[in-house]
PDB file of C-alpha atoms in Angstrom:
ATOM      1  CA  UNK A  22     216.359  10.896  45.589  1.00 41.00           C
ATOM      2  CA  UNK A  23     215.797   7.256  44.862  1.00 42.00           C
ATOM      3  CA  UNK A  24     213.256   5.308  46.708  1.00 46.00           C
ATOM      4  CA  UNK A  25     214.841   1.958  45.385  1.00 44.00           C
ATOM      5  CA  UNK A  26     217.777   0.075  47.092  1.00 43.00           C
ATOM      6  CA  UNK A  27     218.496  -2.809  45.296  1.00 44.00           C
ATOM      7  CA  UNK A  28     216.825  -4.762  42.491  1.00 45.00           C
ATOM      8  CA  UNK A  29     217.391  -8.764  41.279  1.00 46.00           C
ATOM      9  CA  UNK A  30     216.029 -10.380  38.209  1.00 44.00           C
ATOM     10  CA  UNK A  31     214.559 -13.333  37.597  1.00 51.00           C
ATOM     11  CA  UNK A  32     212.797 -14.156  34.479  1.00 64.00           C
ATOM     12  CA  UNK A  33     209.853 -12.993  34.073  1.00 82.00           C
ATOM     13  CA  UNK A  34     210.039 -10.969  37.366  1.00 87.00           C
ATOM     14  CA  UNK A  35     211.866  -7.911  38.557  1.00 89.00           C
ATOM     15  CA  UNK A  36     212.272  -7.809  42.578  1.00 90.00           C
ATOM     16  CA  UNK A  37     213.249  -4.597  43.910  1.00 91.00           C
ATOM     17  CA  UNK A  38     213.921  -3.708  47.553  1.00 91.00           C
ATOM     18  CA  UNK A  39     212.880  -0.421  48.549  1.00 91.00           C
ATOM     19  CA  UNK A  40     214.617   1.921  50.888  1.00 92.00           C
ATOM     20  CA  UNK A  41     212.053   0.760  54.030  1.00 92.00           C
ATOM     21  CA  UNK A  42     212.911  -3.069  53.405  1.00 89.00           C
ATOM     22  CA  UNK A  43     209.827  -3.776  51.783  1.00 93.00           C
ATOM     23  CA  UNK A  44     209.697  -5.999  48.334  1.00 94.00           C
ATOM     24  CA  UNK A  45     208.291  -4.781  45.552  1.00 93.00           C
ATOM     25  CA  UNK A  46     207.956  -7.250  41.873  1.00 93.00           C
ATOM     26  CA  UNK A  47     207.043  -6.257  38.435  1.00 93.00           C
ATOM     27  CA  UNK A  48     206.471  -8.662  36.029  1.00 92.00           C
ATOM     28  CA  UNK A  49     207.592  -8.180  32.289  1.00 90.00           C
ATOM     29  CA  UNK A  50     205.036 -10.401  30.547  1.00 86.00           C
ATOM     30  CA  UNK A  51     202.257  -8.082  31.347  1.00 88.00           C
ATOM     31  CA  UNK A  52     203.943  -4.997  32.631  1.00 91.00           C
ATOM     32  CA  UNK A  53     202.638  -5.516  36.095  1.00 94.00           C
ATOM     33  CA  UNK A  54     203.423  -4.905  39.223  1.00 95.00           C
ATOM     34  CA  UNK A  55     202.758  -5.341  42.863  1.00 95.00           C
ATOM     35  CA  UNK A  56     203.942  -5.026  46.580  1.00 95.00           C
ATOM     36  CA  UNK A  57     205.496  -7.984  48.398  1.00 94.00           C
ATOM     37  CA  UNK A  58     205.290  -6.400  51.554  1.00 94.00           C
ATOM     38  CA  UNK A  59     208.375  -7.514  53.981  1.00 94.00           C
ATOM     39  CA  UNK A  60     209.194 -10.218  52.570  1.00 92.00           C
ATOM     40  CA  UNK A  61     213.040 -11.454  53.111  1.00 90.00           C
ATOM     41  CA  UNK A  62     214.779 -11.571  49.150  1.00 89.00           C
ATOM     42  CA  UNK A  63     216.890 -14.373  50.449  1.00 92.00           C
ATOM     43  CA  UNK A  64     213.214 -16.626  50.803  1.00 94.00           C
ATOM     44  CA  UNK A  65     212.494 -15.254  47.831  1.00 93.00           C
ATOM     45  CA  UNK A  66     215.937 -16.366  45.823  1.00 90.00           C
ATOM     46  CA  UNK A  67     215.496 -20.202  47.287  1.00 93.00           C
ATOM     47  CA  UNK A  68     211.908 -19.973  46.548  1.00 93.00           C
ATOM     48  CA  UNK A  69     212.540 -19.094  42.742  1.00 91.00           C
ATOM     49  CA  UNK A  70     215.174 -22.070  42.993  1.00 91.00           C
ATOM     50  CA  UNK A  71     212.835 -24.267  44.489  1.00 91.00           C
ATOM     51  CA  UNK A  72     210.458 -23.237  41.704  1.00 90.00           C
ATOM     52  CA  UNK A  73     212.891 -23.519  38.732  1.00 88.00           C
ATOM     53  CA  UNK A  74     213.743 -27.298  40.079  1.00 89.00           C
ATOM     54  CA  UNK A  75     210.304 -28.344  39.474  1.00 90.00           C
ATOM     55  CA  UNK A  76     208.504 -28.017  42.927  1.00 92.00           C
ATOM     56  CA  UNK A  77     205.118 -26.806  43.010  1.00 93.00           C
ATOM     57  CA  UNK A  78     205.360 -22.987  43.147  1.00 93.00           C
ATOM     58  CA  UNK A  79     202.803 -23.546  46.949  1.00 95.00           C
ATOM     59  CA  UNK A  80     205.818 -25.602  48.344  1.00 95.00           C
ATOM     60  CA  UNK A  81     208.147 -23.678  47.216  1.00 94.00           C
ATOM     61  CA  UNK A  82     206.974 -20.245  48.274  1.00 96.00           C
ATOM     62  CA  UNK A  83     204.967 -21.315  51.575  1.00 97.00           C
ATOM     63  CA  UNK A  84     205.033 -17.922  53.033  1.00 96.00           C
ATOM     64  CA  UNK A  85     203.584 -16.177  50.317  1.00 96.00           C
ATOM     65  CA  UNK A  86     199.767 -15.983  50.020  1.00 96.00           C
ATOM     66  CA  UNK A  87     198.038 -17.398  46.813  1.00 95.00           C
ATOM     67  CA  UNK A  88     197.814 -13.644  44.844  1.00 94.00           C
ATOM     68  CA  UNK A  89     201.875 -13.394  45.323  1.00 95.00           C
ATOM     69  CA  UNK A  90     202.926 -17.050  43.931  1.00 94.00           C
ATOM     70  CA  UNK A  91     200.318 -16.523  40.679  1.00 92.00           C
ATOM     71  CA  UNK A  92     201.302 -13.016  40.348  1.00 93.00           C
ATOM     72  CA  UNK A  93     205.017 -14.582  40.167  1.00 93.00           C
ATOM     73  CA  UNK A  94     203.928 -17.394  38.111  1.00 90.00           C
ATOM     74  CA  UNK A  95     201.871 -15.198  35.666  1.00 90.00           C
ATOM     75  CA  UNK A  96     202.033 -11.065  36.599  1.00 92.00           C
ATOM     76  CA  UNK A  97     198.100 -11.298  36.937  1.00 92.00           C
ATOM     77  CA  UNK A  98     197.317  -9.050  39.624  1.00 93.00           C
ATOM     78  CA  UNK A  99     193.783  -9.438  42.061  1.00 91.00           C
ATOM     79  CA  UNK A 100     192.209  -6.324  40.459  1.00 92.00           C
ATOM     80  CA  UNK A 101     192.624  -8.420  37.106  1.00 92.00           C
ATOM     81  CA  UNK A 102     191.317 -11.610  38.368  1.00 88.00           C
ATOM     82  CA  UNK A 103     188.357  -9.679  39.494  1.00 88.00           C
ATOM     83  CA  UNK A 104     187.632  -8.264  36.166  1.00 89.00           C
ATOM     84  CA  UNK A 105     188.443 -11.684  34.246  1.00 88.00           C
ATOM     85  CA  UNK A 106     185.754 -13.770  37.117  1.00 87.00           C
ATOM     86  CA  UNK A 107     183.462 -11.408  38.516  1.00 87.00           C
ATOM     87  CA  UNK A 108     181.818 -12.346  41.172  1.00 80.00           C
ATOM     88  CA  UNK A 109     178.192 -13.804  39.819  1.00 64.00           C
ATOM     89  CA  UNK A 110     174.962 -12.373  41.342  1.00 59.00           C
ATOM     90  CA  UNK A 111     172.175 -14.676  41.574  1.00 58.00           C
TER      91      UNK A 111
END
């Protein structure tokens, strides 16, 4: 049995709600994906509309944390930020 419920598209993103109510995104330019959490996919519709007509991507998805917009904006995940800037011992 399927664990997925429902899925919308937005380009680049794929949003899928999951059985439990949780969100769940992949993003096609890098074939990544990552967990939303509970996250309602009618804030996330008016964010991406927000978005699209030109607001900044904080203003338009204020209840996302900073990882979720630029995963959104660019499918980089946190694991892949920490290999691109590690962390610099001095």
């Amino acid at each position: 049995p399927s664990t997925k419920r429902n899925t919308m598209n937005h380009n680049p993103c794929t949003f899928t709600i999951n059985i439990d109510g949780t969100l769940h995104a992949w993003h096609k330019n890098l074939g990544t994906d990552m967990a939303f959490g509970r996250v309602s996919i009618t804030d996330i519709l008016r964010g991406l509309e927000s978005w699209r007509s030109g607001y900044a991507i904080q203003d338009a998805f204020p209840f996302l944390d900073a990882e979720r917009r630029e995963f959104i904006m660019t499918g980089t995940t946190p694991e892949m930020w920490n290999i691109m800037f590690p962390e610099s011992i001095e």
